CSV table of C-alpha atoms in Angstrom, one decimal:
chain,number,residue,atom,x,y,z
O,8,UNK,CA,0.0,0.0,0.0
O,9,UNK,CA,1.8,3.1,-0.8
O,10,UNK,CA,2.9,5.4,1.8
O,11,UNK,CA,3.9,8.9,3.0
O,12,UNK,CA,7.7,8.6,4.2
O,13,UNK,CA,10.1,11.5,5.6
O,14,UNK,CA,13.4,11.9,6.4
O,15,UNK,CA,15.1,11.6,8.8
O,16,UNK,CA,13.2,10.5,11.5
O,17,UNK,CA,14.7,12.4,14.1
O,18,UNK,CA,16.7,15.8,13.9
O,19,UNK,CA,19.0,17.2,16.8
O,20,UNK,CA,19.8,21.3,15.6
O,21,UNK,CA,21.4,23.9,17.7
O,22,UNK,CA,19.7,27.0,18.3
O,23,UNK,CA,19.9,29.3,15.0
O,24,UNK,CA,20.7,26.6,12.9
O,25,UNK,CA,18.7,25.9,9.6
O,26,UNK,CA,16.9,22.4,8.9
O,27,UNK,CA,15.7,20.8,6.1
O,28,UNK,CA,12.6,18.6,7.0
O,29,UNK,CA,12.7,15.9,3.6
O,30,UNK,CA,8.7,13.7,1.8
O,31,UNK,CA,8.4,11.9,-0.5
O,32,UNK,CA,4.4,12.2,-0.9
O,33,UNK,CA,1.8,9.6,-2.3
O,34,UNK,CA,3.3,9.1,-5.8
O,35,UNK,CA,-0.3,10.4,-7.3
O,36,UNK,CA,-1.3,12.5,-4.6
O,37,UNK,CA,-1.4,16.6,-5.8
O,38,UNK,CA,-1.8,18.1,-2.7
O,39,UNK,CA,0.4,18.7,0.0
O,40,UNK,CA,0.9,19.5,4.0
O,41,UNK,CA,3.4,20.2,6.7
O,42,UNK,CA,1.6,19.4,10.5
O,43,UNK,CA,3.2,19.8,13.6
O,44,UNK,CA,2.4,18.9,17.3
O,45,UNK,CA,4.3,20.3,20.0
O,46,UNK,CA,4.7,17.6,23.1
O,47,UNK,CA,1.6,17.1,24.9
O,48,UNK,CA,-0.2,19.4,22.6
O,49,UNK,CA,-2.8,19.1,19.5
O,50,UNK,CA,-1.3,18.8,15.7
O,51,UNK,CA,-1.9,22.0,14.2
O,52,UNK,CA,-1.8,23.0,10.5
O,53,UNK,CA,1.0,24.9,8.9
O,54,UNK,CA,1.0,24.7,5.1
O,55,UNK,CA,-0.6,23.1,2.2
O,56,UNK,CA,0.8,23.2,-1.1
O,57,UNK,CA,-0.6,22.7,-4.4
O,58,UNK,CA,0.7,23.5,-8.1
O,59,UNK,CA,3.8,24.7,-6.9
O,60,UNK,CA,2.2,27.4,-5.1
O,61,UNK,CA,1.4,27.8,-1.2
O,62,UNK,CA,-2.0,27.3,-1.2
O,63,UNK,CA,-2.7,28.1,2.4
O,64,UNK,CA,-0.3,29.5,5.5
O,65,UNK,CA,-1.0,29.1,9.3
O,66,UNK,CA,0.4,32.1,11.2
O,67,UNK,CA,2.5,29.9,12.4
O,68,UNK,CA,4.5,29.6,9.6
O,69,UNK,CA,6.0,32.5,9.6
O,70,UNK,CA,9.6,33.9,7.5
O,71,UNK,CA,11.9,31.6,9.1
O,72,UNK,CA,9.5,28.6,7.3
O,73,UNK,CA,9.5,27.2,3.9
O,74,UNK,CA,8.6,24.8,1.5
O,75,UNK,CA,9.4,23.5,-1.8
O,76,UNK,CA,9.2,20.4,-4.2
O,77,UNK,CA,12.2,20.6,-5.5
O,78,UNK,CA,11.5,17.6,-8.3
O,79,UNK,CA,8.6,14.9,-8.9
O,80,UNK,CA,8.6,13.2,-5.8
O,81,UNK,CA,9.9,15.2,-2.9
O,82,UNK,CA,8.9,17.5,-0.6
O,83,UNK,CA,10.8,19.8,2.2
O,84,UNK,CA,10.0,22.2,4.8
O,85,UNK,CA,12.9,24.1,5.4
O,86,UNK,CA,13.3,26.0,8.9
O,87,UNK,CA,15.8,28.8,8.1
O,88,UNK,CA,17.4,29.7,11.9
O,89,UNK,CA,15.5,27.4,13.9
O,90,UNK,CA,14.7,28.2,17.5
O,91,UNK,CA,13.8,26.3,20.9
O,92,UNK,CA,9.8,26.5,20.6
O,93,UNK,CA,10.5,24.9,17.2
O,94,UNK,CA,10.8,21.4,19.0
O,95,UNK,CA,8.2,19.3,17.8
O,96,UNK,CA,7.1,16.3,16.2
O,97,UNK,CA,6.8,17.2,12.4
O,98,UNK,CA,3.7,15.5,10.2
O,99,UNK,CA,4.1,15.1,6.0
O,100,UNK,CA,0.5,15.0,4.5
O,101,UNK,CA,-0.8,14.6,1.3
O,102,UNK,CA,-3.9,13.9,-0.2
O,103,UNK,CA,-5.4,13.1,-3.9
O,104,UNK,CA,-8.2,15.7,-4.4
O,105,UNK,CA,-8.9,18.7,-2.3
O,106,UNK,CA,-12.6,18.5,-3.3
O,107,UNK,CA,-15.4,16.3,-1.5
O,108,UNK,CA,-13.0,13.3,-0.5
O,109,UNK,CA,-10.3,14.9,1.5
O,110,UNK,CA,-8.7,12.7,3.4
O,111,UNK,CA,-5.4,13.1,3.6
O,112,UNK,CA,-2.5,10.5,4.7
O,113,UNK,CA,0.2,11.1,7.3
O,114,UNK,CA,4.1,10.1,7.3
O,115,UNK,CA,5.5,8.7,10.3
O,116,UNK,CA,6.9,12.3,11.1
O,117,UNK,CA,10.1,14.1,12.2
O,118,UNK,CA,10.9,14.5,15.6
O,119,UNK,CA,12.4,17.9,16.0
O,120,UNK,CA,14.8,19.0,18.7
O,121,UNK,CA,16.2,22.4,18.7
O,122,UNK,CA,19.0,22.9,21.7
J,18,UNK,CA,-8.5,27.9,18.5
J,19,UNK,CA,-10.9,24.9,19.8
J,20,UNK,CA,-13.3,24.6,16.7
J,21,UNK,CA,-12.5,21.3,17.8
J,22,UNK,CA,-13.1,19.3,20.9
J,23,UNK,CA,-12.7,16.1,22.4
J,24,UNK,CA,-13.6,16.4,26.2
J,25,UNK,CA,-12.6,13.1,27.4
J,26,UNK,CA,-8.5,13.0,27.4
J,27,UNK,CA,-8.8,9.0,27.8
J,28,UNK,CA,-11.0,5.9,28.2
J,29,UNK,CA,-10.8,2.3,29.5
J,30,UNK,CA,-12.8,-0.5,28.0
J,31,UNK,CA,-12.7,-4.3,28.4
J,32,UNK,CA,-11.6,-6.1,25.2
J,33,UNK,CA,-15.1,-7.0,23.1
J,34,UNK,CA,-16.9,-4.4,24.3
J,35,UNK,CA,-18.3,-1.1,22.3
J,36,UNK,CA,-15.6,2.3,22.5
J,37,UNK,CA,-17.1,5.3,22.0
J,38,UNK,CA,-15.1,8.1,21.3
J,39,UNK,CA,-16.7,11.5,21.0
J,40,UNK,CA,-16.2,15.0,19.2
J,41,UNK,CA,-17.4,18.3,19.3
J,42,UNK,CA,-16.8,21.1,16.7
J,43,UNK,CA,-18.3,24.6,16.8
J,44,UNK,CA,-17.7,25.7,12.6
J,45,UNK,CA,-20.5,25.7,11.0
J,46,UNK,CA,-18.5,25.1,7.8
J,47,UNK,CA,-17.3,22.0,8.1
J,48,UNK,CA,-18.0,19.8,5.9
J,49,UNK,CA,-15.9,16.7,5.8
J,50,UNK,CA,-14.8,14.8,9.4
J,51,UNK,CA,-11.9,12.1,9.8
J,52,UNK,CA,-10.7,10.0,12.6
J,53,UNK,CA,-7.3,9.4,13.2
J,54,UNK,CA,-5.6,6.5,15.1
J,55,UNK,CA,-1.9,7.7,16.7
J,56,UNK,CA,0.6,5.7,18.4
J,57,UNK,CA,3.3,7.3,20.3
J,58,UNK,CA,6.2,8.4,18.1
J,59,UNK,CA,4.3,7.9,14.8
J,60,UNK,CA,2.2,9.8,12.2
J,61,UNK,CA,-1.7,9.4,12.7
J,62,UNK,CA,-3.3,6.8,10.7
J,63,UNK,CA,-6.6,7.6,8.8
J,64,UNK,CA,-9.5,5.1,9.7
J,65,UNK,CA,-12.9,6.6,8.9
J,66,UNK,CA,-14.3,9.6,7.5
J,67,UNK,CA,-17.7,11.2,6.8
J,68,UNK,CA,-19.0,14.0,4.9
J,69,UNK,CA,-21.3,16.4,6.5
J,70,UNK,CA,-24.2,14.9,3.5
J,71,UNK,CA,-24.2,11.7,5.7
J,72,UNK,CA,-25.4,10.5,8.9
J,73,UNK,CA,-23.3,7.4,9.2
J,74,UNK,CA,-20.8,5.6,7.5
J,75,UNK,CA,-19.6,1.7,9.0
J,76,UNK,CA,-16.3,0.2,7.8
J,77,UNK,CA,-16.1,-2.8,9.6
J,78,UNK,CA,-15.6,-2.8,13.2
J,79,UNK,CA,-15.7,1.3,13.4
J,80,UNK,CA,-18.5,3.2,12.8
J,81,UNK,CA,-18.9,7.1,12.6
J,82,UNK,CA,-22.0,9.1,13.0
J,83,UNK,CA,-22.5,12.7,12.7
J,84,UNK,CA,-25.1,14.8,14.3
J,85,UNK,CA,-25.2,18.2,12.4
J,86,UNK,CA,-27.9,19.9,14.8
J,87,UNK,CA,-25.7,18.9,17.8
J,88,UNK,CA,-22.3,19.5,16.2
J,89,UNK,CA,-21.1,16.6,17.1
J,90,UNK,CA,-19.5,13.5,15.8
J,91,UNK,CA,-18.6,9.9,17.2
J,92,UNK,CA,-16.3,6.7,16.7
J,93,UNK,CA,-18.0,3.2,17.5
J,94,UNK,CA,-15.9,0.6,17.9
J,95,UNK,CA,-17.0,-3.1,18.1
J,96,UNK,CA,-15.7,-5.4,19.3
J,97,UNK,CA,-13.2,-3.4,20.7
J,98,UNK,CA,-9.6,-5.2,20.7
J,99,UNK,CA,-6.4,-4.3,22.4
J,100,UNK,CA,-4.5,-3.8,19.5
J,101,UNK,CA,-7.0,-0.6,19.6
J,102,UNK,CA,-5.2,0.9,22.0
J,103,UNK,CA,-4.0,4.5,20.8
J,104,UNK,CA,-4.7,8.0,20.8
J,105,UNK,CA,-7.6,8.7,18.3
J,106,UNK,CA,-8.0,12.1,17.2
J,107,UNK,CA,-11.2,13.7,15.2
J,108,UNK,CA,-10.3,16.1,12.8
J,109,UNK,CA,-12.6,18.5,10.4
J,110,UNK,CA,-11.8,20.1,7.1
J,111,UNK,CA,-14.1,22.8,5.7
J,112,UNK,CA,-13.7,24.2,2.1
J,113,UNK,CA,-13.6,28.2,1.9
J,114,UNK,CA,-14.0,28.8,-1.8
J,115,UNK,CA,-11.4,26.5,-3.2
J,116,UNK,CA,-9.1,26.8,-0.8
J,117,UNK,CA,-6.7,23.7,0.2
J,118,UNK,CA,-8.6,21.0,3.1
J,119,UNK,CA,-6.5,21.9,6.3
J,120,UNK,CA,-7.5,19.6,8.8
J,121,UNK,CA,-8.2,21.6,12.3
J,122,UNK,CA,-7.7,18.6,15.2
J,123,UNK,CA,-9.2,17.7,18.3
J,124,UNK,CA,-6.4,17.0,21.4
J,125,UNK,CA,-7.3,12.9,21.1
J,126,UNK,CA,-8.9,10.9,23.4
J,127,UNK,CA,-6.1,7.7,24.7
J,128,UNK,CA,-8.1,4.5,24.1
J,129,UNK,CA,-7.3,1.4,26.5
J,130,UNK,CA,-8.6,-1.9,25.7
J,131,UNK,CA,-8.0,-4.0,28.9
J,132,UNK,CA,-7.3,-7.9,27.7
């Protein structure tokens, strides 16, 4: 059954440091997502993508965040100087249609930790 | 931001019983509802969904109904089983013109199955 993976699986960063969070989406999937949840707290939304275009921003994604697809399959959220609150579990999504069937699937995530 | 609510943080049930996992939302534009299954340290697997033109929808042992006039939604299981055992989360999507599906979460509701 094919899958959402990411890379790597866990990330240890100092303080100011930029990361580069790495999908590889559903192969025929079109749409795209970055989730996060902060330990102990709800996963919350920070980006879809779609056409090569941000579709949507949460304000938690702010200047220091972005995202690309650099070719056919990948995906990457990119946190330019990282900082400690930015320690959290990071969630890949992706889903086929953004119409009536939305569901979208989840990669096993990156655990972020910023020192 | 708690369009989203699940009230009860965790629940015991003996194995072969019915679990019944509830959530609350307060957007009226909603219009499509999952439920996710989490275990620790992984990405939340999809399991059921329902679109807000339904009432119920049954996919073999789990079952989701949504009350519109109430705002609420629900996850049967039956028989329960302790392999159930994980954090479900209920999440909602609305569409806003076109825009991309991002899901808004509840904070889960931990799911034990006692043997």
């Amino acid at each position: 059954e094919p899958e959402v993976t990411q890379t790597p699986s866990h990330q240890v960063t100092q303080m100011g440091q930029e990361v580069i969070l790495r999908c590889v989406p559903i192969s025929n999937h079109l749409y795209f997502y970055w989730y996060r949840q902060i330990l102990g707290q709800k996963v919350e939304f920070l980006v879809s993508f779609y056409n090569n275009e941000i579709s949507e921003k949460s304000e938690i994604f702010d200047d220091q965040f972005s995202v690309e697809r650099p070719d056919g399959s990948n995906f990457t959220l990119k946190i330019r100087s990282t900082k400690l609150e930015d320690s959290a579990m990071y969630f890949c999504a992706s889903s086929e249609f953004a119409g009536r069937v939305k569901t979208q699937y989840f990669g096993p995530g990156t655990r972020l930790l910023v020192l | 931001d708690q369009q989203v609510k699940q009230n009860s943080p965790s629940l015991s049930v003996q194995e072969g019983r019915i679990s019944i996992l509830n959530c609350d939302y307060t957007n009226s534009m909603f219009d499509y509802f999952l439920w996710y299954k989490k275990y620790p340290a992984e990405g939340p697997t999809f399991l059921i969904s329902i679109s807000s033109i339904k009432d119920k929808n049954e996919d073999g042992r789990f079952t989701v109904f949504l009350n519109k006039s109430a705002k609420h939604l629900s996850l049967h299981i039956v028989p329960s089983q302790p392999g159930d055992s994980a954090v479900y989360f209920c999440a909602a999507s609305a569409k806003y013109g076109g825009a991309t599906n991002k899901l808004i979460f509840g904070t889960g509701t931990l799911l034990a199955v006692q043997p």
